[in-house]
Amino acid sequence: MATFAKPENALKRAEELINVGQKQSALQALHDLITSKRYRAWQKTLEKIMMKYVELCVDMRKGRFAKDGLIQYRIVCQQVNVSSLEEVIKHFMHLSTEKAEQARSQAQALEDALDVDDLEADQRPEDLMLSYVSGEKGKERSDRELVTPWFKFLWETYRTVLEILRNNSKLEALYAMTAHRAFQFCKQYKRTTEFRRLCEIIRNHLANLNKYRDQRDRPDLSAPESLQLYLDVRFEQLKIATELSLWQEAFRSIEDIHGLMCMVKKTPKPSLMVIYYAKLTEIFWVSDSHLYHAYAWFKLFTLQKSYNKNLTQKDLQLIASSVLLAALSVTPYDHTHGASHLDLENEKERNLKMAGLIGFSLDPKRDSREVLSRSALISELASKGVMTCVSQEVKDIYHLLEHESLQLDLASKVQPLFSKISKIGGKLTSASSVPEVQLSQYVPALEKLATLRILQQVSQVYQTMNIDMLSKMIPFSDFSAVEKISVDAAKYNFVAMKIDHSRSCIHFGNMDFESDRLRDHLTVLAESLNKVRGLIHPPTKKASKPDTYILGLADIVDKEHKRLLARKSIIEKRKEEHERQMLEMELEEESKRLKQQKITEEAEAKRLASEYTRREEQRIRREIEERELQEAQALLLETEKRGKKKGKRPIIEGEKLTKESLIERHISEQLKERQEMEKKLQKLAKTMDYMERARREEEVALIADAYRLRLREEEILHEHEQRREIELSRQHHAGDLEQKNRLARMWDNKSIFQNGIVQRREAEFQRLNEEREARINEVITARKQDRLKRRKLLFYLRFEEERLTRLREEEELRKHEEEERRKKEEAEHLAKLDEIAAKQRQRERELEEKDRLRREALLARSSEPSRPAEPVARPPDSAPASGLYVPRFRRGDRTETPGSGPAAPPEPDRWGRRDDRKPSSNRPASDRWR
């Protein structure tokens, strides 16, 4: 890195290197000087160095060097001389543009030379292959290599300048000029990709401006000049976007302008708003948003009518016709019919956003479809007087399609009018901001509307119609277009119809789809086709045995061939998989290496940044100390000069000088000077008081003499004025007497006329008073009758309400009593069931006790065989006298045996009934209680 004692030496060294052909060394020398920290104070020589520096950067196409140098020079000039930076940047852009124009003039095929999609992309692969294969380059390739690099450098120049000038209040005008020139570059050479990037760059600059509000030298958007520059840039962006047919970018530009207006809460000039709405009409028309297109035209019409004083009647008529035709072009049905809730919410958000862009404020809680709709727009056009400004042809179309009763010959009436309006249009002479208006663009939409109206009328008149007849009724569209329109209308429930192509007819009315009947059509069709195939090609007889072997061999060979092919494909797939894995491993290793390299670079960058921060802190500290020392020396010199001028003792040089001691000494001297000045002022005030008192004593006598003289003059003037006033009064009195004598002869006629008028007015007053009394009586009678009717009605309503209340209470009381009775019956029933269960359990316990006693008796008898048998009393339901043991569950089933006596009758149940059923051995144990 070369060091120079003075900047002039670096400039001379660079010129010497340029003369010997070493431009790179000269550029590096100037770059080292500009980025050096020794030359931070601006001087004229630095401006010359920067001029030479940017010339070298342009000649060598070194965009990065130019950017670094301009950033460093901005730091130097920001607070001292911003105009120098502006001159350098203008020179830089002028050189870049000049070089690009020279390269373009040398190229003969401009379209081929600029056939590049992205100026920031590297060289294309086909160009590299062509350069390797072909030894000599063709003329087209030479043109491409000559022109494209310079245009790429020019684009980089614009980006660099915009990045340097962004968000700087002192360079707003230059920033806007650069943005305009960049837009013209994209427009002239059809650079759509660069235009999108340029719009994104400007958009990011504004976002950063809002994000970092505490930035120094930040532009104030509330200032009218700054706001106008930013708006001009956005409107130029909008114009270029529409001229390049970048409609999405144009819509984003509209959003940028609207966001800027909302940010500053100010409305731009009407001339700019005319451009805004004119471009909105184009954007909405291209995007098939006919409703928003019509609203934009309506806002444009309102602006032109209110603010354009030079608007001619012809231009106003053309704009009004466009507004009405745009409103008629909107389809007369709602496209959200049958949509889901999510689609409706999205449509609502979209309507709110579009309403904000157009300039309508909507309530988010209210349905926006009620505000922004075709019917609302047409009614508003009628209320605002737009209908009175349109041409007669457009007015006739409006009445035919909207107001008159629809007729079947509607197409024959509107078709000549469509032909007339298709010829109307042209450039507006008194509204230059509005684009060329052509009413022919609305003809297809109007034909669609006429088709819908005809279908609507036909559906009300006919139930079935021939397709040829409908085609004759709509001559301006073929049936395929009519069918598409009818399908769309039926989808959104505007017309109910069905087209039957098999019978060439159309059915109108509410008809369901035939999905249920068509459900099994494919199955029936497949079965029918299978039967037909069997009839056409009947099945052949079985082939002989050798033929079967041959056919089997062919199948085996075919299978083996397929197996070999499958094995080959598997091997190839394994090879490809292995190659892919190796490639992935290589890519992974390369990514690891790049990641490690990136970590190393970041660490180095952090170290350099910390080192730079430390050096900056040391430099700032050193500069502060030097500045304090310079201030102390300047203060010392000023104190010495003041001390010498006043004859005071100068400061002894041997004393220790510091800034604080000098400031204290300076303050003490200022206090002494202020005290001396106050003493002088007090002395001067006393002198002035004495002089003023003497002057007033002398002028007392003079004032009295002047007063007496003024009294005499005013007395003479008063007497003169009084005599003149008396003379004028006499003259007026004489004239009045003469006028009275002249008019006295008409007094009788005047009295007669006056009496006639008074009598007539009294009669009129009496008549009006009687009519008023009659009306009052009628009103009083009518009000009495109304009050009577209301009282009767209130009485009837009150009586009916009481009756219904009484019936309702009785019904509730009845239901409550029934519920209580039902609960009581249920409780009694449950109590009876509990009593029956208790008796059943008691009976079972008694039977178990009898069984136990019998078993004990049997056991005692079997344990004593020698003892004589004693008769044992049997219970009625015990076993017979044969001495055999009978189980309990069989004792009730025994029939009557000899000597045992008749069987006991069945016991009646708890409800008084007897069980007359025959006992069965298969009855379950749960029925034992019977």
mmCIF file of N, CA and C in Angstrom, residues 11 99 235 256 303 336 444 482 532 537 584 642 661 664 668 671 694 704 736 760 847 872 885 907 918:
data_model
loop_
_atom_site.group_PDB
_atom_site.id
_atom_site.type_symbol
_atom_site.label_atom_id
_atom_site.label_comp_id
_atom_site.label_asym_id
_atom_site.label_seq_id
_atom_site.Cartn_x
_atom_site.Cartn_y
_atom_site.Cartn_z
ATOM 1 N N LEU A 11 -2.396 11.762 -7.185
ATOM 2 C CA LEU A 11 -2.982 12.046 -8.497
ATOM 3 C C LEU A 11 -1.913 12.052 -9.587
ATOM 4 N N LYS A 99 -20.417 5.214 -22.302
ATOM 5 C CA LYS A 99 -19.754 3.980 -22.752
ATOM 6 C C LYS A 99 -20.782 2.970 -23.264
ATOM 7 N N PHE A 235 -44.782 7.188 -9.194
ATOM 8 C CA PHE A 235 -45.655 7.329 -10.357
ATOM 9 C C PHE A 235 -44.898 7.030 -11.648
ATOM 10 N N ASP A 256 -47.680 0.524 -3.384
ATOM 11 C CA ASP A 256 -46.650 1.392 -2.803
ATOM 12 C C ASP A 256 -47.151 2.828 -2.684
ATOM 13 N N LEU A 303 -62.767 13.097 -10.563
ATOM 14 C CA LEU A 303 -61.608 13.987 -10.486
ATOM 15 C C LEU A 303 -61.550 14.926 -11.683
ATOM 16 N N THR A 336 -69.983 -15.334 -5.793
ATOM 17 C CA THR A 336 -69.742 -16.059 -4.540
ATOM 18 C C THR A 336 -70.884 -16.997 -4.187
ATOM 19 N N PRO A 444 -67.222 -6.905 -26.351
ATOM 20 C CA PRO A 444 -67.403 -8.322 -25.963
ATOM 21 C C PRO A 444 -68.151 -8.499 -24.644
ATOM 22 N N VAL A 482 -72.164 -19.150 -26.536
ATOM 23 C CA VAL A 482 -73.413 -19.067 -25.774
ATOM 24 C C VAL A 482 -73.502 -20.185 -24.745
ATOM 25 N N VAL A 532 -71.792 -58.254 -27.107
ATOM 26 C CA VAL A 532 -71.574 -58.027 -28.547
ATOM 27 C C VAL A 532 -70.264 -58.637 -28.997
ATOM 28 N N HIS A 537 -67.008 -62.271 -32.140
ATOM 29 C CA HIS A 537 -65.862 -63.195 -32.087
ATOM 30 C C HIS A 537 -66.188 -64.320 -31.124
ATOM 31 N N GLU A 584 -23.435 -37.549 -3.842
ATOM 32 C CA GLU A 584 -23.905 -36.928 -2.611
ATOM 33 C C GLU A 584 -22.793 -36.804 -1.586
ATOM 34 N N ARG A 642 -7.650 40.399 24.090
ATOM 35 C CA ARG A 642 -8.499 41.270 24.879
ATOM 36 C C ARG A 642 -7.721 41.932 25.992
ATOM 37 N N SER A 661 -8.868 25.836 33.301
ATOM 38 C CA SER A 661 -8.363 27.079 33.915
ATOM 39 C C SER A 661 -8.622 28.275 33.013
ATOM 40 N N GLU A 664 -12.304 29.194 33.259
ATOM 41 C CA GLU A 664 -12.597 29.900 34.514
ATOM 42 C C GLU A 664 -12.102 31.340 34.461
ATOM 43 N N SER A 668 -14.437 34.756 34.656
ATOM 44 C CA SER A 668 -14.220 35.836 35.638
ATOM 45 C C SER A 668 -14.038 37.188 34.953
ATOM 46 N N LEU A 671 -17.411 38.456 33.859
ATOM 47 C CA LEU A 671 -18.171 39.011 34.972
ATOM 48 C C LEU A 671 -17.714 40.428 35.313
ATOM 49 N N ALA A 694 -35.634 68.507 32.040
ATOM 50 C CA ALA A 694 -35.423 69.892 31.592
ATOM 51 C C ALA A 694 -36.208 70.175 30.316
ATOM 52 N N ALA A 704 -49.293 75.186 26.034
ATOM 53 C CA ALA A 704 -50.486 75.980 26.394
ATOM 54 C C ALA A 704 -50.828 76.964 25.288
ATOM 55 N N ASP A 736 -89.628 69.838 0.135
ATOM 56 C CA ASP A 736 -90.606 68.875 0.667
ATOM 57 C C ASP A 736 -92.022 69.438 0.610
ATOM 58 N N ARG A 760 -110.251 43.185 0.720
ATOM 59 C CA ARG A 760 -109.985 41.910 0.050
ATOM 60 C C ARG A 760 -109.116 40.991 0.917
ATOM 61 N N LEU A 847 -88.957 -73.059 54.321
ATOM 62 C CA LEU A 847 -88.712 -74.328 53.614
ATOM 63 C C LEU A 847 -87.318 -74.842 53.899
ATOM 64 N N VAL A 872 -92.231 -90.874 62.288
ATOM 65 C CA VAL A 872 -91.837 -89.436 62.240
ATOM 66 C C VAL A 872 -92.902 -88.677 61.492
ATOM 67 N N TYR A 885 -85.478 -91.040 49.751
ATOM 68 C CA TYR A 885 -85.213 -89.579 49.831
ATOM 69 C C TYR A 885 -85.543 -88.948 48.485
ATOM 70 N N GLU A 907 -100.931 -72.955 45.913
ATOM 71 C CA GLU A 907 -101.178 -71.794 46.785
ATOM 72 C C GLU A 907 -101.474 -70.568 45.919
ATOM 73 N N LYS A 918 -100.328 -76.651 34.872
ATOM 74 C CA LYS A 918 -99.838 -77.977 35.234
ATOM 75 C C LYS A 918 -98.367 -77.898 35.556
#
